[in-house]
Amino acid sequence: MARREERRFWISYGSRLGRNLYQLRTMRGLSQERLAELAGISRNIISNIERNENNGKPGDPVLSTVYLLARALHVPPAVLLPGGDQIVHEICRAEGPQMDLVWPARPEDSLPFDAHHLHEGKPGDTPAFAHHPPQSLEELGREILGPPTEGEPESLPDPNLQAGQSGD
C-alpha cells in the first residue's frame, strides 16, 4: 500500500474514534475538562482525539487512553473503537460499533450522568445517572450547572432573535 494511501486509511479510523468520543461525551453531559478529570488524563488529549490531531499530525492515541476514556464514560471500549468487528483493509466506513455487541444494553447506558457525578465524581467511581434524558440544552445546562443564581436569566436568549427583539 502506498504511504499516502496508508495515511488516509488510518486518518479515517482516527476521525471516527474522535466522533465516537465526542458523541459519548456529550451524551453523558460532560465537558472535555470534566471527562479529563474522570479519566485521569489531560483535557488536551481529549481535544486532540476529538479533532483527530496531535501537533499538526493525525492523532494516534495510546491504547491505555482509550480504555481510561471508556471507563470514565462507563461504556465498553468497543463502543469507542470504530470497525472493531472488521478486518482492517480499507478506509473506515463504520458509523459506530458494528459488531454483535448489544449497547446500549440498559436504559441508563444512554443517559447523562447525574449532577453529583458530573461535579464531584472521582476517577474510577461507578457513576449514577440522571433519571431521564434532558429535554433541551437548557435543561442539560441546569443539570450540569444547577439553577440560575440571583441576577441570572431564567432561560437562555433565543439565538434567532435580532438585537432589541423579545421572544414574547
Coordinates of C-alpha atoms in Angstrom, one line a residue:
M1 CA 0.0 0.0 0.0
A2 CA 1.4 3.4 -0.9
R3 CA 2.4 5.6 2.0
R4 CA -0.1 8.4 1.2
E5 CA -3.0 5.9 0.9
E6 CA -2.0 4.2 4.2
R7 CA -2.0 7.6 5.9
R8 CA -5.5 8.3 4.6
F9 CA -6.6 4.9 5.7
W10 CA -5.5 5.4 9.4
I11 CA -6.8 9.0 9.4
S12 CA -10.3 7.6 8.7
Y13 CA -10.2 5.4 11.8
G14 CA -8.9 8.3 14.0
S15 CA -11.6 10.6 12.7
R16 CA -14.4 8.0 13.6
L17 CA -12.8 7.5 17.0
G18 CA -13.0 11.2 17.6
R19 CA -16.6 11.4 16.6
N20 CA -17.5 8.4 18.8
L21 CA -15.7 10.1 21.7
Y22 CA -17.5 13.4 21.1
Q23 CA -20.9 11.8 20.9
L24 CA -20.5 9.7 24.0
R25 CA -19.0 12.7 26.0
T26 CA -21.9 15.0 25.1
M27 CA -24.5 12.2 25.6
R28 CA -23.1 11.9 29.2
G29 CA -23.3 15.7 29.7
L30 CA -19.5 16.0 30.2
S31 CA -17.2 18.8 29.2
Q32 CA -13.8 17.9 27.9
E33 CA -12.3 19.2 31.1
R34 CA -14.6 17.1 33.4
L35 CA -14.1 13.9 31.3
A36 CA -10.3 14.5 31.6
E37 CA -10.6 14.7 35.4
L38 CA -12.7 11.5 35.5
A39 CA -10.3 9.6 33.1
G40 CA -7.1 10.9 34.8
I41 CA -5.7 12.4 31.5
S42 CA -5.3 15.9 30.2
R43 CA -8.1 17.9 28.5
N44 CA -5.7 18.4 25.6
I45 CA -5.6 14.7 24.9
I46 CA -9.4 14.6 24.7
S47 CA -9.4 17.6 22.4
N48 CA -6.7 16.0 20.2
I49 CA -8.6 12.8 19.9
E50 CA -11.9 14.5 19.1
R51 CA -10.2 16.6 16.4
N52 CA -8.0 13.6 15.2
E53 CA -5.0 15.8 15.5
N54 CA -1.8 15.9 17.6
N55 CA 0.9 18.6 17.0
G56 CA -0.4 19.1 13.4
K57 CA -0.4 15.4 12.5
P58 CA -3.2 12.9 12.6
G59 CA -4.0 11.6 16.1
D60 CA -2.8 8.2 17.2
P61 CA -3.9 7.7 20.8
V62 CA -2.3 5.2 23.1
L63 CA -4.5 2.1 23.8
S64 CA -4.5 2.8 27.6
T65 CA -6.0 6.2 26.9
V66 CA -8.9 4.6 25.0
Y67 CA -9.5 2.3 28.0
L68 CA -9.3 5.1 30.5
L69 CA -11.9 7.1 28.5
A70 CA -14.2 4.1 28.2
R71 CA -14.0 3.5 32.0
A72 CA -14.7 7.2 32.6
L73 CA -17.7 7.2 30.2
H74 CA -18.9 3.9 31.6
V75 CA -19.0 2.2 28.2
P76 CA -17.3 -0.9 26.8
P77 CA -14.1 0.1 24.9
A78 CA -15.6 -1.4 21.7
V79 CA -18.2 1.4 21.7
L80 CA -15.4 3.9 21.2
L81 CA -13.4 1.9 18.7
P82 CA -14.5 2.1 15.0
G83 CA -14.7 -1.0 12.9
G84 CA -13.9 -3.4 15.7
D85 CA -15.6 -6.3 14.1
Q86 CA -14.0 -5.9 10.7
I87 CA -10.7 -7.0 9.2
V88 CA -8.7 -3.8 8.7
H89 CA -8.1 -3.5 4.9
E90 CA -9.7 -0.3 3.7
I91 CA -10.8 3.2 4.8
C92 CA -13.0 3.1 7.9
R93 CA -16.7 3.3 7.0
A94 CA -18.1 2.4 10.4
E95 CA -20.7 4.7 11.8
G96 CA -20.4 3.2 15.3
P97 CA -20.0 -0.2 16.7
Q98 CA -20.8 -2.8 14.0
M99 CA -20.2 -6.0 16.0
D100 CA -22.5 -8.3 17.8
L101 CA -22.4 -6.0 20.8
V102 CA -25.6 -5.1 22.4
W103 CA -25.1 -1.5 23.6
P104 CA -26.8 0.3 25.0
A105 CA -27.9 -2.7 26.9
R106 CA -29.7 -0.9 29.7
P107 CA -31.8 2.3 29.7
E108 CA -29.1 4.2 31.7
D109 CA -26.4 3.4 29.1
S110 CA -27.6 6.4 27.1
L111 CA -28.4 8.8 29.9
P112 CA -26.3 11.7 31.1
F113 CA -24.5 11.2 34.4
D114 CA -26.3 12.7 37.4
A115 CA -25.3 16.2 38.7
H116 CA -23.3 14.7 41.7
H117 CA -21.1 12.6 39.4
L118 CA -20.7 15.5 36.9
H119 CA -19.3 17.7 39.6
E120 CA -17.8 15.5 42.3
G121 CA -17.3 12.0 40.9
K122 CA -13.8 10.7 41.2
P123 CA -11.8 8.7 38.7
G124 CA -12.9 5.0 38.9
D125 CA -16.2 5.8 40.7
T126 CA -19.3 4.0 39.4
P127 CA -21.4 6.8 38.1
A128 CA -25.0 7.5 38.9
F129 CA -27.3 8.5 36.0
A130 CA -29.9 11.2 35.5
H131 CA -33.4 9.8 35.8
H132 CA -34.3 10.8 32.3
P133 CA -32.6 12.4 29.3
P134 CA -32.7 16.2 29.3
Q135 CA -35.5 17.6 27.1
S136 CA -33.4 20.5 25.9
L137 CA -29.9 22.0 26.0
E138 CA -31.2 24.5 28.6
E139 CA -32.3 21.6 30.8
L140 CA -29.0 19.9 30.4
G141 CA -27.3 23.1 31.4
R142 CA -29.4 23.3 34.6
E143 CA -28.5 19.7 35.4
I144 CA -24.8 20.5 35.0
L145 CA -24.6 24.0 36.4
G146 CA -27.6 24.0 38.8
P147 CA -30.4 26.6 38.9
P148 CA -29.6 30.2 37.9
T149 CA -28.3 32.4 40.7
E150 CA -29.8 35.7 41.6
G151 CA -29.5 38.2 38.7
E152 CA -29.0 35.5 36.1
P153 CA -31.8 35.0 33.5
E154 CA -34.1 32.0 34.0
S155 CA -33.6 30.9 30.4
L156 CA -31.1 31.4 27.6
P157 CA -31.9 34.0 25.0
D158 CA -33.3 32.8 21.7
P159 CA -30.3 32.8 19.2
N160 CA -32.7 33.5 16.3
L161 CA -33.9 36.9 17.7
Q162 CA -32.4 40.1 16.4
A163 CA -30.9 42.7 18.8
G164 CA -33.7 44.6 20.6
Q165 CA -36.4 41.9 19.9
S166 CA -38.1 40.0 22.6
G167 CA -39.4 36.4 22.5
D168 CA -42.8 37.5 23.7

